[in-house]
mmCIF file of C-alpha atoms in Angstrom:
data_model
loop_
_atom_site.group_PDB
_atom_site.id
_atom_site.type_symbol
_atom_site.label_atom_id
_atom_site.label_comp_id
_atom_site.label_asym_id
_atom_site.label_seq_id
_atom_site.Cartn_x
_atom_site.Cartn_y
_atom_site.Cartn_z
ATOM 1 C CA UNK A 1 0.000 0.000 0.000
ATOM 2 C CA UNK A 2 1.368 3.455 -1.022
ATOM 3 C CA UNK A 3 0.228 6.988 0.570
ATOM 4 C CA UNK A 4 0.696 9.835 -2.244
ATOM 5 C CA UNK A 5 0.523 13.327 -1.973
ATOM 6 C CA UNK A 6 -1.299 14.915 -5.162
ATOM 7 C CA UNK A 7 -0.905 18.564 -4.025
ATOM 8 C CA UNK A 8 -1.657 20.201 -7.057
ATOM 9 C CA UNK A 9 -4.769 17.834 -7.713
ATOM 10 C CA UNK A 10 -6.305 18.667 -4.307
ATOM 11 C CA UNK A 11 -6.174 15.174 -4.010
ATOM 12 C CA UNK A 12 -4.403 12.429 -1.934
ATOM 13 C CA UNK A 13 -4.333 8.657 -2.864
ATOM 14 C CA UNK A 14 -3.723 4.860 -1.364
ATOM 15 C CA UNK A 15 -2.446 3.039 -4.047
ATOM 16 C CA UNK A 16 -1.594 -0.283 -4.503
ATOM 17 C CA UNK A 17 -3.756 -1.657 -1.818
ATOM 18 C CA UNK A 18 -4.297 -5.376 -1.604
ATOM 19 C CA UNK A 19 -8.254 -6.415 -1.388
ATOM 20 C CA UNK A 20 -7.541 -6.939 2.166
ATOM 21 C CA UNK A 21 -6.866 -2.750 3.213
ATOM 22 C CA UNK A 22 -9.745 -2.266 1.331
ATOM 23 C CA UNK A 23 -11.427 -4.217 3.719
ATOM 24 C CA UNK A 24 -9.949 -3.085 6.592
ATOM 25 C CA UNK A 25 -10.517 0.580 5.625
ATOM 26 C CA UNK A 26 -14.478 -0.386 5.320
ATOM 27 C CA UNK A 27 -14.193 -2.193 8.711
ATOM 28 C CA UNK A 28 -13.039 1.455 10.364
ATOM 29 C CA UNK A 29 -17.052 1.974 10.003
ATOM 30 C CA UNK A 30 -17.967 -0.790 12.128
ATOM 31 C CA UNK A 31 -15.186 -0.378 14.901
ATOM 32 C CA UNK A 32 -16.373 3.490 14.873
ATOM 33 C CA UNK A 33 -19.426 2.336 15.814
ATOM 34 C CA UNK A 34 -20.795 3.099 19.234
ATOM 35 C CA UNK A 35 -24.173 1.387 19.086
ATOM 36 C CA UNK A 36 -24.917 -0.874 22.311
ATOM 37 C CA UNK A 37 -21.694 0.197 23.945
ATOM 38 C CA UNK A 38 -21.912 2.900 26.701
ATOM 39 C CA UNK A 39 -18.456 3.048 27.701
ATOM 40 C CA UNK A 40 -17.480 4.036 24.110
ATOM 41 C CA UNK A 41 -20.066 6.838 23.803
ATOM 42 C CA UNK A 42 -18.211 8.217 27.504
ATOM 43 C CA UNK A 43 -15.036 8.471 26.016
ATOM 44 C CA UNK A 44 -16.186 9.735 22.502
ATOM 45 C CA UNK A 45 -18.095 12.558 24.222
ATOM 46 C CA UNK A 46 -16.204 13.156 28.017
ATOM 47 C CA UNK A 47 -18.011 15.618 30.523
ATOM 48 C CA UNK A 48 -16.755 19.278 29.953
ATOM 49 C CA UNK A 49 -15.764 19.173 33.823
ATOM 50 C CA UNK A 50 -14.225 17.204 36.553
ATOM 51 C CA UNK A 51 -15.640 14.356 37.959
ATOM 52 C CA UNK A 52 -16.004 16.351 41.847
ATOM 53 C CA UNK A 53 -18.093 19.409 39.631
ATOM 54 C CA UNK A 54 -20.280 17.866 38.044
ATOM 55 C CA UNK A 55 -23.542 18.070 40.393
ATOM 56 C CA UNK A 56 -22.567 22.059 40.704
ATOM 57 C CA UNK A 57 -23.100 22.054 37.127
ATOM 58 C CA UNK A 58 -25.972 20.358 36.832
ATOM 59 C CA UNK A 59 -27.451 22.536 34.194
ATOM 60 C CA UNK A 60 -24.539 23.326 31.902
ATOM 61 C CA UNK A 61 -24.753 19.816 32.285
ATOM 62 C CA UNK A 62 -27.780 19.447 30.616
ATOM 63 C CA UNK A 63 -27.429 22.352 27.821
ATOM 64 C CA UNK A 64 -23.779 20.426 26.898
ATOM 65 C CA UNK A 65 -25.407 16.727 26.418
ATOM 66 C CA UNK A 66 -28.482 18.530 24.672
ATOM 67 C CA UNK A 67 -26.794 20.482 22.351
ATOM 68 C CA UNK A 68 -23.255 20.181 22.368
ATOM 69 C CA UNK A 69 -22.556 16.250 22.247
ATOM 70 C CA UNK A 70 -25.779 16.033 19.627
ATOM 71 C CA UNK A 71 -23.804 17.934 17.411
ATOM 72 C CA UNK A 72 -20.587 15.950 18.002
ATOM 73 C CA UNK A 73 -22.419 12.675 17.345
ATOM 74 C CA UNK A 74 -23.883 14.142 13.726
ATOM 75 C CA UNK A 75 -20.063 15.558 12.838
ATOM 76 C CA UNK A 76 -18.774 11.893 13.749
ATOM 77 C CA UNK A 77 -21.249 10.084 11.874
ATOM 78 C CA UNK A 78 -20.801 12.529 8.633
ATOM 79 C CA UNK A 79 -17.071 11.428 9.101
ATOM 80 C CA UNK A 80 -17.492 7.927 8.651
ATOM 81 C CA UNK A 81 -20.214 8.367 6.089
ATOM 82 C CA UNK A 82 -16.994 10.584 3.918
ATOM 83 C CA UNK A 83 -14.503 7.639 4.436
ATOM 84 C CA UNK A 84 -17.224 5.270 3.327
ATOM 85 C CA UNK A 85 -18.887 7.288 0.383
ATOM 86 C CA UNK A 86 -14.636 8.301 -1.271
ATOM 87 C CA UNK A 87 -13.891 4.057 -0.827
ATOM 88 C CA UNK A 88 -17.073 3.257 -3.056
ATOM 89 C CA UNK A 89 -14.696 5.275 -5.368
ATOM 90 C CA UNK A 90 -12.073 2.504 -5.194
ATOM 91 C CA UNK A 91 -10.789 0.947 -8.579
ATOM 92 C CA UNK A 92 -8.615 -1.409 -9.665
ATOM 93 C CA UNK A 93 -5.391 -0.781 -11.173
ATOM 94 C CA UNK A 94 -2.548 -1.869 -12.642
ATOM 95 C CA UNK A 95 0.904 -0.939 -12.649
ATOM 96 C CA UNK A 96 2.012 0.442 -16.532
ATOM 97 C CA UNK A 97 5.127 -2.176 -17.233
ATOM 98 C CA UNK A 98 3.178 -5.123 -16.145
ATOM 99 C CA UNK A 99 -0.606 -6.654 -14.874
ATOM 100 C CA UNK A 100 -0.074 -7.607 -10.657
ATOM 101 C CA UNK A 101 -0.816 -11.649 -10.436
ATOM 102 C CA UNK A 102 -3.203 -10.133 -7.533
ATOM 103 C CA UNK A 103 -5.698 -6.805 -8.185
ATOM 104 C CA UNK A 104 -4.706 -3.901 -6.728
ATOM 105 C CA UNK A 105 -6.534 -1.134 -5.823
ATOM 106 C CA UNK A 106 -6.507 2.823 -5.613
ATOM 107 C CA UNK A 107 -8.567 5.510 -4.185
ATOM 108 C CA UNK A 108 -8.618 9.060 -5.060
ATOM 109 C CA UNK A 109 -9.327 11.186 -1.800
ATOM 110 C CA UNK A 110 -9.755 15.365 -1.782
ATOM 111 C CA UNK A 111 -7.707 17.229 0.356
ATOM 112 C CA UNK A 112 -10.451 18.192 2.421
ATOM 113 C CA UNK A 113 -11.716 14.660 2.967
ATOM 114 C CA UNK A 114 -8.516 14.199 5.199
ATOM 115 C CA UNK A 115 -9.896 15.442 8.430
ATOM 116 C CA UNK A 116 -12.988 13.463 8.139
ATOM 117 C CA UNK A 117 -11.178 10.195 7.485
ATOM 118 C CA UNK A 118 -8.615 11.021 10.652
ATOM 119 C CA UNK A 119 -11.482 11.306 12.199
ATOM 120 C CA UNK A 120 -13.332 8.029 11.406
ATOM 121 C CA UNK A 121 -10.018 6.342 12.008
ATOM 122 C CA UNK A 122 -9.355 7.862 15.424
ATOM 123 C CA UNK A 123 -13.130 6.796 16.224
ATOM 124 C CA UNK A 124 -12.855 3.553 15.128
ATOM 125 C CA UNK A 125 -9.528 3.277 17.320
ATOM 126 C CA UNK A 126 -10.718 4.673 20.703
ATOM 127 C CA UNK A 127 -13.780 2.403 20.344
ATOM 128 C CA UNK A 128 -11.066 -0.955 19.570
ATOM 129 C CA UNK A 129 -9.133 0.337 22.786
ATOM 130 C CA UNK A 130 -12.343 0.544 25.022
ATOM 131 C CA UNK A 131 -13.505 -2.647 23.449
ATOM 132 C CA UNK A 132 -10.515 -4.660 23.632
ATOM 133 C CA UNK A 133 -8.518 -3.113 26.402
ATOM 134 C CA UNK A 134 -5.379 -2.390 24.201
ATOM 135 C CA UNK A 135 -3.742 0.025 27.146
ATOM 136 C CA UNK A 136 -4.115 -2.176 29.984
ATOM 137 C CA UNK A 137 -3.269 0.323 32.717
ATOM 138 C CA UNK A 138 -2.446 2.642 30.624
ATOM 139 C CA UNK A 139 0.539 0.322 29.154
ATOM 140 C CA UNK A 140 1.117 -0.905 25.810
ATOM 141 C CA UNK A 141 -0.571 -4.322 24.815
ATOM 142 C CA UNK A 142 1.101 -7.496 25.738
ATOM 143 C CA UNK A 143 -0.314 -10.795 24.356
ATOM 144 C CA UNK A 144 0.267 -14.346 24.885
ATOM 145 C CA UNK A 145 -1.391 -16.333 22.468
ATOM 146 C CA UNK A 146 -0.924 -19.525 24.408
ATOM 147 C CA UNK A 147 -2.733 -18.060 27.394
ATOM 148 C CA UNK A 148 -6.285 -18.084 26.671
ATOM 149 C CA UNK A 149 -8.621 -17.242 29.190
ATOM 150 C CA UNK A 150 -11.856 -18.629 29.101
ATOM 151 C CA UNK A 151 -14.659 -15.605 29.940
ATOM 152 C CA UNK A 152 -12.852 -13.196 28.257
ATOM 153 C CA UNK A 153 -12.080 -11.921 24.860
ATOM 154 C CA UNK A 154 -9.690 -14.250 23.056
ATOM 155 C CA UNK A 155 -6.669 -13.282 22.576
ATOM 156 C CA UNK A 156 -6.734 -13.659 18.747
ATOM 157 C CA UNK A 157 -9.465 -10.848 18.648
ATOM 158 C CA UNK A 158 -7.836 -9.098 20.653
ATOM 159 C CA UNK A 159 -4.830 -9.527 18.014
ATOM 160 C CA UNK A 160 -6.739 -9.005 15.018
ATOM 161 C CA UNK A 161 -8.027 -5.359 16.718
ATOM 162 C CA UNK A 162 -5.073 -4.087 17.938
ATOM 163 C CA UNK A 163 -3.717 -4.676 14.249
ATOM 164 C CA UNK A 164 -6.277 -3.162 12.330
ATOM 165 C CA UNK A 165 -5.737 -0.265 15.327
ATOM 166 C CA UNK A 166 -2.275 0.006 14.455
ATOM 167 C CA UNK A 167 -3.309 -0.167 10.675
ATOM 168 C CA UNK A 168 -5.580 3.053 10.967
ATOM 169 C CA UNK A 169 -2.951 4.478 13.403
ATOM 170 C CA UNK A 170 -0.102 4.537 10.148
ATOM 171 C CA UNK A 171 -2.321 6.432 8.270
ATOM 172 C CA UNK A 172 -3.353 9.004 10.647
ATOM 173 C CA UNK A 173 0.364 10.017 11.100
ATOM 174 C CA UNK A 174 0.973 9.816 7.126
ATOM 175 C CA UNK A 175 -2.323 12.131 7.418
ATOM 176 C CA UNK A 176 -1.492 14.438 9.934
ATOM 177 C CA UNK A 177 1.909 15.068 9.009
ATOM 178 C CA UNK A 178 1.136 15.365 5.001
ATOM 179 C CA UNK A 179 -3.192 16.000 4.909
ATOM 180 C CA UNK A 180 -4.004 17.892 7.661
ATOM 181 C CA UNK A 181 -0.740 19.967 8.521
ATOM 182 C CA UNK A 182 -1.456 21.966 4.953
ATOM 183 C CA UNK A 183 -5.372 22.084 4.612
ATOM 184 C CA UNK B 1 -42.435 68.116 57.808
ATOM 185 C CA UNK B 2 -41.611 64.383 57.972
ATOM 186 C CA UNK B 3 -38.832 63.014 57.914
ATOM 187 C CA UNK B 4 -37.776 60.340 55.237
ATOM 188 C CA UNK B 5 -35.168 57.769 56.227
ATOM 189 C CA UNK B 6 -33.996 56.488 53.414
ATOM 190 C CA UNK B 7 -31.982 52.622 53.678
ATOM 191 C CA UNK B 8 -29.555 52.188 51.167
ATOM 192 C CA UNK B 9 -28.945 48.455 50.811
ATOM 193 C CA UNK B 10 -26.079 47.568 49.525
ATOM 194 C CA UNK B 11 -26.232 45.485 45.998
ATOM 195 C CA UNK B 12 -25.507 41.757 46.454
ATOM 196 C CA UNK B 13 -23.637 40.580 43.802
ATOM 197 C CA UNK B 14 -24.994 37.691 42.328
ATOM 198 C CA UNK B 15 -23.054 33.975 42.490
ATOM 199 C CA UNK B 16 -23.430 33.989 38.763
ATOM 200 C CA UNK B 17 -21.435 36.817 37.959
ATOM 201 C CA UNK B 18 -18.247 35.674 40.061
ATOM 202 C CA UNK B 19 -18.539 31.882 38.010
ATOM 203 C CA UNK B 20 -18.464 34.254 34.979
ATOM 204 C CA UNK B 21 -15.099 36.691 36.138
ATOM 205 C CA UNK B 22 -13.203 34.501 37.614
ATOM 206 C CA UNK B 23 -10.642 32.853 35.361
ATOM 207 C CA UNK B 24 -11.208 29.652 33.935
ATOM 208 C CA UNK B 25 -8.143 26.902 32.718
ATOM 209 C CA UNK B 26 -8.996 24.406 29.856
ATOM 210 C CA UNK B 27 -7.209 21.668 30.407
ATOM 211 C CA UNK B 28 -6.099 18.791 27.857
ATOM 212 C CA UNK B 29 -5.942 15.361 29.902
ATOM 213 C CA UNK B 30 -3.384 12.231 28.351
ATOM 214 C CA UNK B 31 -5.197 9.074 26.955
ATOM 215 C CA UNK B 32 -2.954 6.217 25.004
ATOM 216 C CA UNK B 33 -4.950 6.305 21.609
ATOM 217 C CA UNK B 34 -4.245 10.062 20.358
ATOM 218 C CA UNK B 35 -1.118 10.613 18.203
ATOM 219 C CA UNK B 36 1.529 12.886 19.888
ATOM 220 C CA UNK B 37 1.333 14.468 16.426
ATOM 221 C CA UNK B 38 -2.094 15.141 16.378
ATOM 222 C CA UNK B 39 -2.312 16.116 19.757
ATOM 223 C CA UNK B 40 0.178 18.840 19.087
ATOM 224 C CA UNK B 41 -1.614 19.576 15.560
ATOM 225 C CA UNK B 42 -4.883 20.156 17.356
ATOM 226 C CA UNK B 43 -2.970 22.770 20.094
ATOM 227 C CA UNK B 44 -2.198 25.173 17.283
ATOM 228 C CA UNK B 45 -5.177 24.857 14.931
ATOM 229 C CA UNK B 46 -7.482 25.868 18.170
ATOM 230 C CA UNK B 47 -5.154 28.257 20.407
ATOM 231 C CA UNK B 48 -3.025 29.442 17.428
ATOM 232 C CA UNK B 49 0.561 28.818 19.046
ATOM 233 C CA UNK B 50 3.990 28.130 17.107
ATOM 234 C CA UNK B 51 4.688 24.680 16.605
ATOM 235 C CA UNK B 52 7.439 25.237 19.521
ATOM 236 C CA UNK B 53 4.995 26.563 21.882
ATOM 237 C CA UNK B 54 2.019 23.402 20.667
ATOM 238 C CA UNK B 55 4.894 20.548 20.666
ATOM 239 C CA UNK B 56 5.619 21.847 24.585
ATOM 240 C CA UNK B 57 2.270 21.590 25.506
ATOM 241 C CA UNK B 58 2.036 18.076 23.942
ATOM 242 C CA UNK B 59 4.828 16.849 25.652
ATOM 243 C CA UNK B 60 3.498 17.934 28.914
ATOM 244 C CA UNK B 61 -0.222 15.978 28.202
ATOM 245 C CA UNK B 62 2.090 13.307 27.672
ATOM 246 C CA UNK B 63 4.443 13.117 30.624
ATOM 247 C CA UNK B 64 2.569 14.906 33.333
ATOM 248 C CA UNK B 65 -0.700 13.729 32.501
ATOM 249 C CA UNK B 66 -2.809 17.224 31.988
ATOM 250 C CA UNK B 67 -1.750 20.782 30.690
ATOM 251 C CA UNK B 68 -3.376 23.718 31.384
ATOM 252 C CA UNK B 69 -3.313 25.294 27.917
ATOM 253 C CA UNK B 70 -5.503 28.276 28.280
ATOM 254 C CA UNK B 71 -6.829 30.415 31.209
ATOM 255 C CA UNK B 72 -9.360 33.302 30.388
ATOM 256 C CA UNK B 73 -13.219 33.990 30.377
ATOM 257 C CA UNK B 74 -15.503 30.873 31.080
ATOM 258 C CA UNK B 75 -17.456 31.543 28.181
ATOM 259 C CA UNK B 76 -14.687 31.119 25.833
ATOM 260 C CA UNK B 77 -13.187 28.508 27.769
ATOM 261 C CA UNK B 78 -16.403 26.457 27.325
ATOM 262 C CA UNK B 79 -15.829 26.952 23.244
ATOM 263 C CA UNK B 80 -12.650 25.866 23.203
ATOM 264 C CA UNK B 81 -13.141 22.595 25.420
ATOM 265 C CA UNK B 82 -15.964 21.914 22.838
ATOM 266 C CA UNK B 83 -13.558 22.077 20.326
ATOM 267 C CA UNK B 84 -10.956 20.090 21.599
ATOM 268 C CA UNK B 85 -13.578 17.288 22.190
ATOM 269 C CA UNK B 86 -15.092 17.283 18.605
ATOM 270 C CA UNK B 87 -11.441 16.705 17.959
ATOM 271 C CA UNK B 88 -11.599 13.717 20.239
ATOM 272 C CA UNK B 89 -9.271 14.806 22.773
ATOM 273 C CA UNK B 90 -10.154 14.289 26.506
ATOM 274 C CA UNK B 91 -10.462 18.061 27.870
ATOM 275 C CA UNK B 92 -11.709 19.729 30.770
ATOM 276 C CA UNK B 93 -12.575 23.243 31.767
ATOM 277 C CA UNK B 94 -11.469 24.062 35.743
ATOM 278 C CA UNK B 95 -11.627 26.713 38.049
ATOM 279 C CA UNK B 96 -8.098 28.822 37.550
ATOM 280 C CA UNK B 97 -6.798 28.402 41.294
#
C-alpha cells in the first residue's frame, strides 16, 4: 500500500492496496461504531468538567449533552459516512510495465476529505481500545497467544483489533503530518 | 415636615457573575490512543501557538498527565473545550486556582 501526496490535484491517494486494506478501511465503520456500547459513547463525548463538579453544574450539564454532544455525534457520523462514500470510489489498477498476479486497488481522496477520514479512524480506534482493552493500565498491549482465558475476549481478537488499530494508526500520522498539517 | 429615612442596601452581587469573572483553565488530559502528532496539531489549529509553543504543551499531556493550555473567560473557555472534544481529545474546563 502506497500513501501519495497529489498537491496540485487537491487530491491524496492509497495506491496499490491489496483487497484486504480495502477491507480493513471499510471495517473502520464498524469499529467506529458506538451502538450498544456505553463506555465508548463516555469516552467519545467526556463531561466538559471534573468528575467532583459535576452536580454544581448540573445545568450546563444538561445544555452540553443537549446540544453540544448532539452535534458531536452528527459531525462523527458525517465522518465515517466521507470515508465510506470516497472508498465506493475505489478501482482497480494496474501498474504500466506489467498486470499484478493479484488486483490492486486505488482511491482518489480530496484534500479536504482528510480530516474526516482522521477522524473516522481515530473513532474507530478509541472504540477498539475501550472494546478490547489495548492500554491495559495505561501500558502498551502485551499478548500471549498460548494463554487463553476462558470468559474473556480471546486473545486472537484481541490480536486481530489491535492490528487493524495500528493499521488506521499509520495512516493518521501519514495524514497528519502530510493532509491535515497543509489544509 | 416628615422626615424620610432612606436605607440604602447595599447590591448583592450575584453567584453567577463571580462563576463568569473569575478565570477559567482548559485543560487537555493524556489518553494512550491520540497521536503525539495530532495532539500537538490540534494545540495550534485551536489556540493558534507556534509549533514550539504546541509541541511543549504536547509533551506535557504526555508526561505529566494534563496541561493547562488556556486560562481566560468561562465563556470562551467552554468553546474551546468543545472544540478540543469534537477533535476527540479528553479536555476539561477548571476553576483557575
Amino acid at each position: 500500500m502506497r500513501l501519495t501526496l497529489l498537491k496540485e490535484q487537491g487530491l491524496w491517494q492509497l495506491s496499490d492496496m491489496e483487497e484486504v486494506h480495502v477491507e480493513l478501511l471499510r471495517q473502520a465503520a464498524d469499529d467506529a461504531s458506538m451502538t450498544d456500547f456505553p463506555e465508548g459513547r463516555e469516552r467519545l463525548f467526556p463531561t466538559p468538567v471534573p468528575e467532583k463538579e459535576v452536580l454544581p453544574e448540573g445545568e450546563f450539564l444538561e445544555d452540553w449533552n443537549e446540544y453540544v454532544t448532539e452535534e458531536m455525534e452528527n459531525q462523527f457520523a458525517e465522518d465515517v459516512g466521507t470515508l465510506l462514500a470516497d472508498l465506493d470510489n475505489t478501482d482497480v489498477h494496474h501498474t504500466a510495465e506489467e498486470e499484478p498476479v493479484e488486483l490492486r486497488f486505488l482511491v482518489k481522496v480530496p484534500m479536504e476529505h482528510g480530516s474526516a477520514w482522521f477522524s473516522a479512524l481515530n473513532q474507530a480506534r478509541l472504540m477498539l481500545d475501550q472494546r478490547f482493552n489495548l492500554h491495559p493500565d495505561g501500558e502498551h498491549l502485551e499478548l500471549e497467544l498460548n494463554s487463553e482465558d476462558p470468559g474473556v475476549t480471546p486473545q486472537h481478537e484481541r490480536l486481530a483489533a489491535y492490528m487493524r488499530y495500528e493499521f488506521y494508526a499509520l495512516i493518521q500520522e501519514w495524514l497528519v503530518r502530510q493532509v491535515m498539517a497543509d489544509h | 415636615m416628615p422626615s424620610t429615612t432612606v436605607t440604602v442596601v447595599p447590591e448583592a452581587s450575584t453567584e453567577t457573575e463571580t462563576h463568569l469573572e473569575q478565570p477559567w483553565n482548559v485543560l487537555i488530559h493524556n489518553d494512550p490512543v491520540n497521536l503525539m502528532s495530532y495532539v500537538a496539531h490540534v494545540i495550534r489549529k485551536i489556540f493558534g501557538y507556534n509549533a514550539k509553543e504546541a509541541e511543549k504543551l504536547m509533551l506535557q499531556v504526555h508526561e505529566e498527565g494534563r496541561s493547562v493550555v488556556w486560562t481566560g473567560a468561562r465563556e470562551r473557555a467552554e468553546h474551546y473545550v468543545q472544540e478540543l472534544h469534537a477533535h476527540q481529545l479528553l479536555a476539561t474546563l477548571q476553576k483557575a486556582e
